[in-house]
Every structure is written in structure tokens, then in C-alpha cells.
Coordinates of C-alpha atoms in Angstrom, one line a residue:
M1 CA 22.6 -91.9 125.9
E2 CA 25.2 -94.2 124.7
P3 CA 24.2 -98.0 122.8
A4 CA 25.6 -100.8 125.0
R5 CA 28.9 -102.2 123.5
N6 CA 28.8 -106.3 122.5
E7 CA 31.2 -107.3 124.9
A8 CA 30.0 -110.9 124.1
L9 CA 31.2 -110.4 120.4
E10 CA 34.5 -108.6 121.5
A11 CA 34.8 -111.8 123.8
W12 CA 34.4 -114.3 120.9
M13 CA 36.9 -112.1 118.6
R14 CA 39.2 -112.0 121.2
E15 CA 39.1 -115.8 121.6
H16 CA 39.3 -117.2 118.4
G17 CA 42.0 -114.3 117.1
Y18 CA 39.9 -111.8 114.6
S19 CA 40.7 -108.3 114.4
S20 CA 38.0 -106.1 113.2
N21 CA 39.2 -106.4 109.1
S22 CA 40.1 -109.9 109.4
L23 CA 36.3 -111.1 110.6
A24 CA 34.9 -108.4 108.4
E25 CA 37.2 -110.1 105.6
A26 CA 36.1 -114.3 106.9
V27 CA 32.3 -112.7 106.7
N28 CA 33.0 -111.7 103.3
T29 CA 34.9 -114.8 101.9
T30 CA 31.1 -116.7 104.2
L31 CA 29.2 -114.7 102.2
A32 CA 30.1 -115.7 98.7
S33 CA 30.0 -119.1 99.2
L34 CA 26.9 -118.6 100.8
T35 CA 25.3 -116.4 97.9
G36 CA 27.6 -116.4 95.6
K37 CA 28.7 -112.4 96.2
H38 CA 31.1 -111.3 98.0
G39 CA 30.3 -109.0 101.2
G40 CA 30.8 -105.5 100.9
L41 CA 31.8 -105.6 105.0
D42 CA 34.7 -104.0 106.4
G43 CA 36.7 -103.2 109.4
S44 CA 34.5 -100.3 110.0
S45 CA 31.6 -102.6 110.0
V46 CA 32.8 -104.7 112.7
R47 CA 33.6 -102.0 114.8
D48 CA 29.9 -100.9 114.3
W49 CA 28.9 -104.1 115.8
K50 CA 31.2 -104.6 118.7
A51 CA 30.3 -100.4 119.8
G52 CA 26.4 -101.5 119.6
R53 CA 25.6 -99.2 116.7
V54 CA 24.3 -102.2 114.8
R55 CA 22.8 -104.5 117.1
W56 CA 21.2 -106.8 114.4
P57 CA 22.6 -107.0 110.8
K58 CA 21.1 -107.9 107.9
S59 CA 19.7 -111.6 107.4
A60 CA 22.2 -112.7 104.8
T61 CA 24.9 -111.0 106.8
R62 CA 24.0 -112.5 110.2
A63 CA 23.5 -116.3 108.4
A64 CA 27.2 -115.9 107.4
L65 CA 28.1 -114.7 110.8
E66 CA 26.7 -118.1 112.4
Q67 CA 28.0 -120.1 109.8
L68 CA 31.5 -119.1 110.1
T69 CA 31.5 -119.2 114.6
G70 CA 29.4 -122.1 114.7
L71 CA 26.8 -119.5 117.2
P72 CA 23.5 -118.2 117.2
A73 CA 23.6 -114.5 116.2
A74 CA 21.8 -113.7 119.8
D75 CA 24.3 -116.4 121.3
L76 CA 27.5 -113.2 119.8
G77 CA 25.6 -110.3 121.4
F78 CA 23.1 -109.0 118.7
V79 CA 19.7 -108.1 119.7
P80 CA 16.6 -108.1 117.5
R81 CA 14.4 -105.7 116.6
G82 CA 11.7 -105.3 119.2
Q83 CA 14.1 -106.8 122.2
T84 CA 16.2 -104.3 124.6
S85 CA 19.0 -105.8 125.7
Q86 CA 22.1 -108.4 125.0
P87 CA 22.2 -112.1 126.5
P88 CA 25.0 -112.3 129.3
V89 CA 28.5 -111.9 127.8
P90 CA 29.5 -115.4 128.5
P91 CA 32.3 -115.8 130.9
Q92 CA 36.0 -116.3 130.6
E93 CA 37.2 -120.1 129.4
D94 CA 39.3 -121.6 131.9
P95 CA 43.2 -122.4 131.3
M96 CA 41.3 -125.5 133.4
K97 CA 38.9 -126.1 130.8
R98 CA 41.0 -125.5 127.3
R99 CA 43.2 -128.0 128.2
L100 CA 40.2 -130.5 128.9
F101 CA 38.6 -129.3 125.9
V102 CA 40.2 -131.9 123.2
S103 CA 39.4 -134.8 125.3
G104 CA 35.7 -133.9 125.8
V105 CA 35.1 -133.4 122.3
T106 CA 34.4 -137.1 121.0
S107 CA 33.2 -138.0 124.7
A108 CA 30.3 -134.8 123.9
A109 CA 29.7 -136.2 120.0
L110 CA 28.6 -139.8 121.7
T111 CA 26.6 -137.8 124.7
A112 CA 24.7 -135.9 121.8
A113 CA 24.4 -139.5 120.0
S114 CA 23.1 -141.4 122.6
P115 CA 19.5 -140.4 123.7
A116 CA 18.0 -141.2 126.6
S117 CA 15.6 -143.0 124.0
S118 CA 16.4 -146.4 123.5
A119 CA 14.9 -145.9 119.6
P120 CA 18.2 -145.9 117.4
R121 CA 19.4 -142.0 116.5
S122 CA 19.0 -140.7 112.7
I123 CA 22.5 -138.8 112.0
G124 CA 21.7 -136.9 108.4
M125 CA 23.0 -133.8 106.5
S126 CA 22.6 -131.4 110.1
D127 CA 25.8 -133.7 111.4
I128 CA 27.6 -133.2 108.5
E129 CA 27.3 -129.9 108.5
R130 CA 28.3 -129.3 111.9
L131 CA 31.3 -131.4 111.6
Q132 CA 32.0 -129.7 108.2
Q133 CA 31.8 -126.0 110.2
R134 CA 34.5 -127.5 112.8
F135 CA 36.7 -128.6 110.0
A136 CA 36.7 -124.7 108.5
D137 CA 37.5 -123.6 112.4
V138 CA 40.6 -126.4 112.0
V139 CA 41.2 -124.7 108.8
A140 CA 41.2 -121.4 109.6
S141 CA 43.3 -122.0 113.3
D142 CA 46.0 -123.9 111.2
H143 CA 46.8 -120.8 109.1
R144 CA 46.9 -118.2 111.7
H145 CA 49.2 -120.3 114.2
G146 CA 50.4 -123.1 112.3
G147 CA 52.0 -126.9 113.6
Q148 CA 51.2 -126.2 117.3
L149 CA 50.2 -129.7 119.1
G150 CA 46.9 -128.3 119.8
I151 CA 45.5 -127.9 116.3
E152 CA 47.0 -132.0 116.3
Q153 CA 44.9 -132.6 118.6
K154 CA 42.1 -131.1 118.4
A155 CA 42.3 -132.2 114.7
S156 CA 42.6 -135.9 115.6
A157 CA 40.0 -135.6 118.8
L158 CA 37.4 -134.4 115.7
A159 CA 38.2 -137.2 113.9
D160 CA 37.2 -139.3 116.5
A161 CA 34.2 -137.6 116.8
A162 CA 32.9 -138.1 113.0
L163 CA 33.9 -142.2 113.4
A164 CA 31.9 -142.3 116.8
L165 CA 28.7 -140.6 115.3
Q166 CA 28.9 -143.7 112.4
E167 CA 28.6 -146.3 115.7
S168 CA 25.7 -143.9 116.7
G169 CA 22.6 -144.4 114.7
N170 CA 21.1 -145.0 111.5
A171 CA 22.2 -143.2 107.9
T172 CA 21.9 -143.3 104.5
Q173 CA 24.9 -144.4 102.9
R174 CA 25.6 -140.8 101.4
V175 CA 26.0 -139.9 104.6
R176 CA 27.8 -142.3 106.0
S177 CA 29.9 -141.6 103.0
Y178 CA 30.1 -137.9 104.5
L179 CA 30.9 -138.9 108.0
Y180 CA 34.0 -140.9 106.7
G181 CA 35.0 -138.2 104.8
C182 CA 35.3 -135.5 106.9
A183 CA 37.0 -138.0 109.4
A184 CA 39.2 -137.7 107.1
A185 CA 40.0 -134.4 106.6
F186 CA 40.5 -133.8 110.5
R187 CA 42.8 -136.9 109.9
S188 CA 44.8 -135.0 107.4
S189 CA 45.0 -131.7 109.0
A190 CA 46.2 -133.5 112.3
M191 CA 48.5 -134.8 109.5
W192 CA 49.7 -131.0 108.3
A193 CA 50.2 -129.1 111.7
A194 CA 52.3 -132.5 112.6
I195 CA 54.8 -132.3 109.7
D196 CA 54.2 -128.1 110.0
G197 CA 55.5 -128.9 113.5
R198 CA 58.0 -130.7 112.8
R199 CA 56.8 -134.2 114.3
F200 CA 57.2 -136.5 111.4
D201 CA 56.2 -140.2 113.3
E202 CA 53.3 -138.7 114.2
A203 CA 52.6 -137.4 110.9
I204 CA 53.2 -140.7 109.1
Q205 CA 50.6 -141.9 111.5
H206 CA 47.4 -139.8 110.8
M207 CA 48.7 -139.9 107.4
R208 CA 48.1 -143.9 107.3
E209 CA 44.4 -143.4 109.0
A210 CA 43.8 -140.4 106.8
Q211 CA 44.6 -142.6 103.6
A212 CA 41.8 -145.6 104.8
L213 CA 39.5 -143.0 105.8
A214 CA 39.5 -141.3 102.4
E215 CA 39.8 -144.3 100.4
M216 CA 36.2 -145.3 102.8
A217 CA 34.6 -142.0 101.6
G218 CA 35.0 -142.2 98.0
D219 CA 36.8 -138.4 98.2
G220 CA 39.0 -137.5 95.6
A221 CA 39.6 -134.0 96.6
I222 CA 40.3 -135.6 100.1
K223 CA 42.5 -138.0 98.7
F224 CA 44.3 -135.1 96.8
R225 CA 44.5 -133.7 100.2
I226 CA 46.6 -136.4 102.0
W227 CA 48.7 -137.8 99.3
S228 CA 50.0 -133.8 98.3
H229 CA 50.6 -133.4 101.9
A230 CA 52.4 -137.0 102.2
G231 CA 54.9 -135.0 99.3
A232 CA 55.4 -132.2 101.5
M233 CA 56.2 -133.9 104.7
Y234 CA 58.5 -136.5 102.8
R235 CA 60.4 -133.1 101.1
H236 CA 60.7 -131.8 104.3
M237 CA 62.1 -134.9 105.9
G238 CA 64.5 -134.2 102.8
R239 CA 63.5 -137.6 101.3
P240 CA 62.3 -136.0 97.4
T241 CA 61.9 -139.2 95.8
Q242 CA 59.9 -140.3 98.4
A243 CA 57.9 -136.8 97.7
L244 CA 57.6 -136.8 94.4
A245 CA 56.5 -140.6 94.5
A246 CA 53.4 -139.2 97.0
N247 CA 52.7 -136.4 94.7
N248 CA 52.2 -138.0 91.9
V249 CA 49.8 -139.7 93.4
A250 CA 47.8 -136.7 94.1
R251 CA 48.4 -135.5 90.8
Q252 CA 47.4 -138.7 88.9
L253 CA 43.7 -138.5 90.7
H254 CA 41.1 -137.7 88.7
I255 CA 39.7 -134.3 90.2
N256 CA 43.0 -132.9 88.5
R257 CA 41.6 -133.6 85.1
R258 CA 38.2 -132.0 86.4
D259 CA 39.3 -128.8 87.8
P260 CA 42.5 -126.9 86.8
M261 CA 43.2 -126.0 90.0
F262 CA 44.0 -128.8 91.6
A263 CA 46.7 -129.4 89.1
S264 CA 48.1 -126.2 89.7
L265 CA 48.6 -127.4 92.9
G266 CA 49.7 -130.3 92.4
L267 CA 52.2 -128.9 90.1
A268 CA 53.5 -126.4 92.5
R269 CA 54.2 -128.8 95.1
Q270 CA 56.2 -130.8 92.3
M271 CA 58.1 -128.0 91.7
A272 CA 59.2 -127.4 95.5
I273 CA 60.2 -131.1 95.7
L274 CA 62.2 -130.6 92.1
G275 CA 63.9 -127.5 93.5
A276 CA 64.4 -129.4 96.5
A277 CA 66.5 -132.4 93.9
G278 CA 68.2 -130.3 92.7
D279 CA 66.5 -130.2 89.4
H280 CA 66.5 -126.4 88.2
T281 CA 65.0 -127.4 84.6
A282 CA 62.5 -129.2 85.7
A283 CA 61.5 -127.0 89.0
R284 CA 61.2 -124.4 86.3
R285 CA 58.9 -126.4 83.6
A286 CA 56.8 -127.2 86.7
Y287 CA 56.4 -123.3 87.6
D288 CA 55.2 -122.5 84.3
E289 CA 52.9 -125.5 84.4
A290 CA 51.6 -124.5 87.4
Q291 CA 51.1 -120.9 86.4
G292 CA 49.2 -122.4 83.4
A293 CA 46.6 -124.8 85.0
M294 CA 46.0 -121.7 87.2
D295 CA 45.2 -119.0 84.8
R296 CA 42.9 -121.9 83.2
A297 CA 41.1 -122.8 86.6
D298 CA 37.3 -121.3 86.5
P299 CA 37.2 -118.5 89.8
D300 CA 33.4 -119.5 90.4
E301 CA 34.0 -123.4 90.4
Y302 CA 33.0 -124.9 93.9
R303 CA 36.0 -126.1 95.8
P304 CA 36.2 -127.4 99.2
V305 CA 36.9 -125.1 102.5
W306 CA 40.4 -126.3 102.5
L307 CA 41.4 -125.8 99.1
N308 CA 39.6 -122.1 99.2
A309 CA 42.0 -121.3 102.6
F310 CA 45.4 -121.1 100.4
Y311 CA 45.7 -121.7 97.5
D312 CA 45.7 -118.9 95.0
Q313 CA 48.8 -116.8 93.7
A314 CA 50.4 -116.0 96.9
E315 CA 50.5 -119.5 97.6
L316 CA 52.2 -120.3 93.9
D317 CA 54.9 -118.0 95.0
S318 CA 55.5 -119.4 98.3
L319 CA 56.3 -122.4 96.9
A320 CA 58.2 -121.2 93.9
L321 CA 60.3 -119.4 96.4
S322 CA 60.6 -122.6 98.4
A323 CA 61.8 -124.2 95.3
Y324 CA 64.6 -121.2 94.5
M325 CA 66.2 -121.6 97.8
S326 CA 66.7 -125.1 98.1
L327 CA 67.9 -124.1 94.2
R328 CA 70.5 -121.3 95.8
D329 CA 68.7 -119.0 93.2
Y330 CA 68.5 -116.6 95.7
E331 CA 67.5 -113.9 93.7
K332 CA 64.5 -115.6 91.9
A333 CA 63.9 -116.3 95.6
E334 CA 63.6 -112.9 96.7
Y335 CA 61.5 -111.8 93.5
H336 CA 58.4 -114.4 94.5
A337 CA 58.9 -113.4 98.5
Y338 CA 57.8 -110.4 97.6
R339 CA 55.2 -111.4 95.5
C340 CA 53.5 -113.5 97.7
L341 CA 54.1 -111.3 100.4
S342 CA 52.0 -108.4 98.8
G343 CA 49.4 -110.8 97.8
L344 CA 48.8 -112.8 101.3
R345 CA 46.1 -112.3 102.6
S346 CA 45.3 -111.4 105.9
H347 CA 44.7 -114.3 107.9
M348 CA 47.6 -116.2 106.6
R349 CA 49.7 -115.0 109.5
R350 CA 52.2 -118.5 109.7
S351 CA 52.4 -118.5 105.9
K352 CA 53.5 -114.5 106.4
A353 CA 55.7 -115.6 108.9
I354 CA 57.5 -118.2 106.6
T355 CA 58.1 -116.2 103.9
T356 CA 59.7 -113.5 106.1
A357 CA 61.7 -115.6 107.7
R358 CA 62.6 -116.9 103.7
L359 CA 63.2 -113.0 102.9
A360 CA 66.0 -112.3 105.2
R361 CA 67.6 -115.4 104.1
S362 CA 67.5 -115.0 100.3
Q363 CA 69.0 -111.2 101.0
L364 CA 71.5 -111.8 103.2
E365 CA 72.9 -114.9 100.9
Q366 CA 73.0 -111.3 98.0
G367 CA 75.0 -110.0 100.5
A368 CA 72.5 -107.0 101.6
S369 CA 73.5 -108.1 105.4
E370 CA 71.8 -105.0 107.0
S371 CA 68.4 -105.1 104.8
A372 CA 68.2 -109.1 105.5
T373 CA 68.3 -108.0 109.3
R374 CA 65.9 -105.6 109.4
T375 CA 63.9 -108.2 107.6
A376 CA 64.6 -110.9 109.8
M377 CA 63.6 -109.1 112.6
S378 CA 60.3 -108.0 111.3
V379 CA 58.9 -111.6 111.7
S380 CA 56.7 -111.7 114.7
I381 CA 57.9 -112.8 117.9
D382 CA 54.9 -115.1 118.7
A383 CA 55.7 -117.2 115.0
A384 CA 59.6 -116.5 116.0
T385 CA 58.6 -118.2 119.7
Q386 CA 55.9 -120.7 119.0
H387 CA 56.1 -122.2 115.6
P388 CA 58.7 -124.6 114.8
R389 CA 59.6 -124.0 111.1
V390 CA 60.0 -120.7 111.7
A391 CA 62.3 -120.6 114.9
L392 CA 64.5 -123.3 113.1
M393 CA 64.8 -120.7 109.7
L394 CA 65.6 -117.8 112.2
R395 CA 68.7 -119.9 114.2
D396 CA 70.1 -120.9 110.5
F397 CA 69.7 -117.1 109.7
G398 CA 71.5 -116.7 112.8
V399 CA 74.6 -119.0 112.1
R400 CA 74.5 -117.7 108.3
I401 CA 75.2 -114.1 109.4
N402 CA 77.7 -115.0 111.5
D403 CA 79.1 -117.1 108.7
I404 CA 79.3 -114.6 106.0
V405 CA 79.7 -111.7 108.0
P406 CA 81.4 -112.0 111.3
G407 CA 81.7 -109.2 114.0
S408 CA 79.6 -107.1 111.3
T409 CA 77.3 -104.2 112.3
A410 CA 74.4 -106.4 111.3
A411 CA 75.5 -109.7 113.0
D412 CA 76.1 -107.9 116.1
T413 CA 72.1 -106.3 115.9
W414 CA 71.0 -109.2 114.9
T415 CA 72.7 -111.1 118.0
E416 CA 71.7 -108.1 120.1
Y417 CA 67.8 -108.6 118.8
A418 CA 67.2 -112.3 119.2
Q419 CA 68.7 -112.2 122.8
A420 CA 67.2 -109.3 124.0
T421 CA 63.8 -111.0 122.6
W422 CA 64.4 -114.0 123.3
G423 CA 66.9 -115.1 125.5
T424 CA 69.3 -116.4 123.1
T425 CA 71.0 -115.6 120.0
L426 CA 68.8 -118.5 117.9
A427 CA 72.1 -119.7 116.5

């Protein structure tokens, strides 16, 4: 008799955009944070779960799954030994319910924080842990999709939910500091989603709220994130002087001296800003210093989930790519693009699309129009149509190829492809 498929797990994976390989990688990473040892799961392990061949994973794996998903293993369709049936598969979410999610986040938090009893509720670390898991979900969603208004709204609502907990009961000063830190983290994610979506007025508003919350939390890591995001925001707005000033605030925080990985990220973003400012020598020096700091960093040092989720050698090369594109040094830009793509983790879908679009442009500017066109056409349609930064890059590519090689086979191929794919030349 064939084992029953784990339809609940399959439904959760579809909802959250996981393949078998990417879920295995995410569980391995979570295992490392829980146990200090990276897991050995691969795509075949997850396929065994989905097919029902493994009905009750090992305890450490279950703990990692539960932390990653925020759900008990039984709700994910796993069946404890000794039981014979799975729980019913949760119904697919109605689109209207999805639209109502954001507005319901804060009210749900308030409801949970307002028991029928008149006795004040005690707020503890379990509340913090639940918020931190939601923050991990927001970070993961950002790296998969990026720049979406829904991500910005969800992060904003969760920041409000964290603040609502402050008013809902009794807590120690330590717990209250953590709550402010959670609210600042969510608000900084809303800020980044707005930056990535080119909604700069909203990003500035999120930045100001996040800065105030981070001060109340006294959290150096989240202060770094906010000011570092501010530097990136001003760079994207074409204001390099303000970008350097904001990034310098991040780089002067004590956490840079405590952990070279923070210092490396600050220097890497400084490099991208210096590239935008046209300072080739300073940008190259910043890259060397960023690489040196990364090489000195202890890989076993505890770091926040948002930093672990994206900053590595691939991201350093991505920022170098950005710098050299600004400096019109397209040969070095192409070199760093290939290095970045070879090291990108599977969940970094937004970064892959951005890097590929920049690679296409660097090839085009070096005269390799046919290779550039093939590269540009390899950008996923979802990213090209739904991510504002990627769409802008491809529109610029369409304009530039018709400037450089008008009427060529490459230009005609791109125009036909863009018209057939998006109903526009993106020019």
C-alpha cells in the first residue's frame, strides 16, 4: 500500500514559495542556529516527507521545521509514531482573506494581549520569540520577492503589533527593550521594502520611526541596519553626500569593532556609494578593506537573522558590481557579477535577478550585444514584471541596446522578446 502524501506540507510549501531543495537548505540553516551544526538534508529528504515515506522526522529536524514555519509538526502533516492518520489539510487561503491579513495582524495581537480576565497579562520571552520568527519570515519573503508593497505593509503591521504588546500587560525592562527592538526590526524591513520598490517618501517615514524605536531598544545591531539602509536609500536617490553621512553613522557604531562582519558590510556599502560618487580609488580601497574584514570575521559568531540571511561573499561581490557599474568599469563589473552569481544562495531570488540584469548591461557596454541579450532574456519574468528595480534596469537595457546597435539582430531579438513577453519593449 502506497503511503499517503503529506498534502499539508505541500500546501505550506506552495504558499510560501519553497521548492524541495530550498526548504532543505532553510531547515539546515535553522538546525545550525539551534544546534551549532549544519544539517545534512537535501531535496530528496523533503521529497520523502512530501511523499509520506518519512512520516515523523527526527526530533532536531522537527524543532527546526517548527521554528522555520511557526507551526507544530502535526499541523505540517507529520504523524507521530503510533498514530495512523494525518490531520486534515488546511483549506487554501481565499484571496480576500489574503488582502485582509495585514489589517488583521495588529488586531490579532491586541486580542491575544487582552484576556477576558481583568488581571494584567504577563509579557515574556515566548512573545519575543514569536515576533522574532515572524521577522525571520519577513526577511525570507523579502529575499524571495523584494520591493513588494505587501511586504512593506506586513512589516509595518507587525511593528505596530510589537508596540501594542508594550501596552497590553506587565513586562521586565529587558523584555520591553526586546519589544522595541522587534518593532524597530520590522519597521526597518518596511523601510527596505519601500527602498527596493522605489517608494522613497515612505522609506524616509519608516526610517524615522525605526530610528526612534532602535534608540529605545538600545540595540546596536538594529541601529546599524537602519543607518546602513539609510545610506543605501540616499544612494538610490542619487544623493551620495547624504548616503556617505548616513553610512558613516552605521560604521561608527561599536558593533563594527566587536564584529568584523558588520565592519565589512559597512565598508562594502561605502564602496557602492563611493562608486556612485565617481571616486574610483576610494571605492577600490573600500572593497579591499571590506574583503579583509570579512576574512577576519569568525564564522561561528552569533549574528542577527537579517545579517546571516544575506551578507556573504556573494553580496560583497554584488556591491562591488554596483560600484563598478557606476564607475563605468564594465570589465570589472562583469567579473564581480559572475562571482556573485556563482555564490548566491538559492533563496536570493531578487538578488539573482538584479545581478543578472546588471551583468547583461556590463556585457552590452563592452560590445557583446548578443551575449548581453541572452543574459537579459534569462531574467525571470516574475522579477522583470513585479520588481521595480529589475523592471527599470531592463527598460534601460532596452533603450541602451537600441542606442548602441540599432537595427542589429540583438536589438531586434530583444525588442521582439520584450513585446511578446510583457506586451511592451520595456524601452
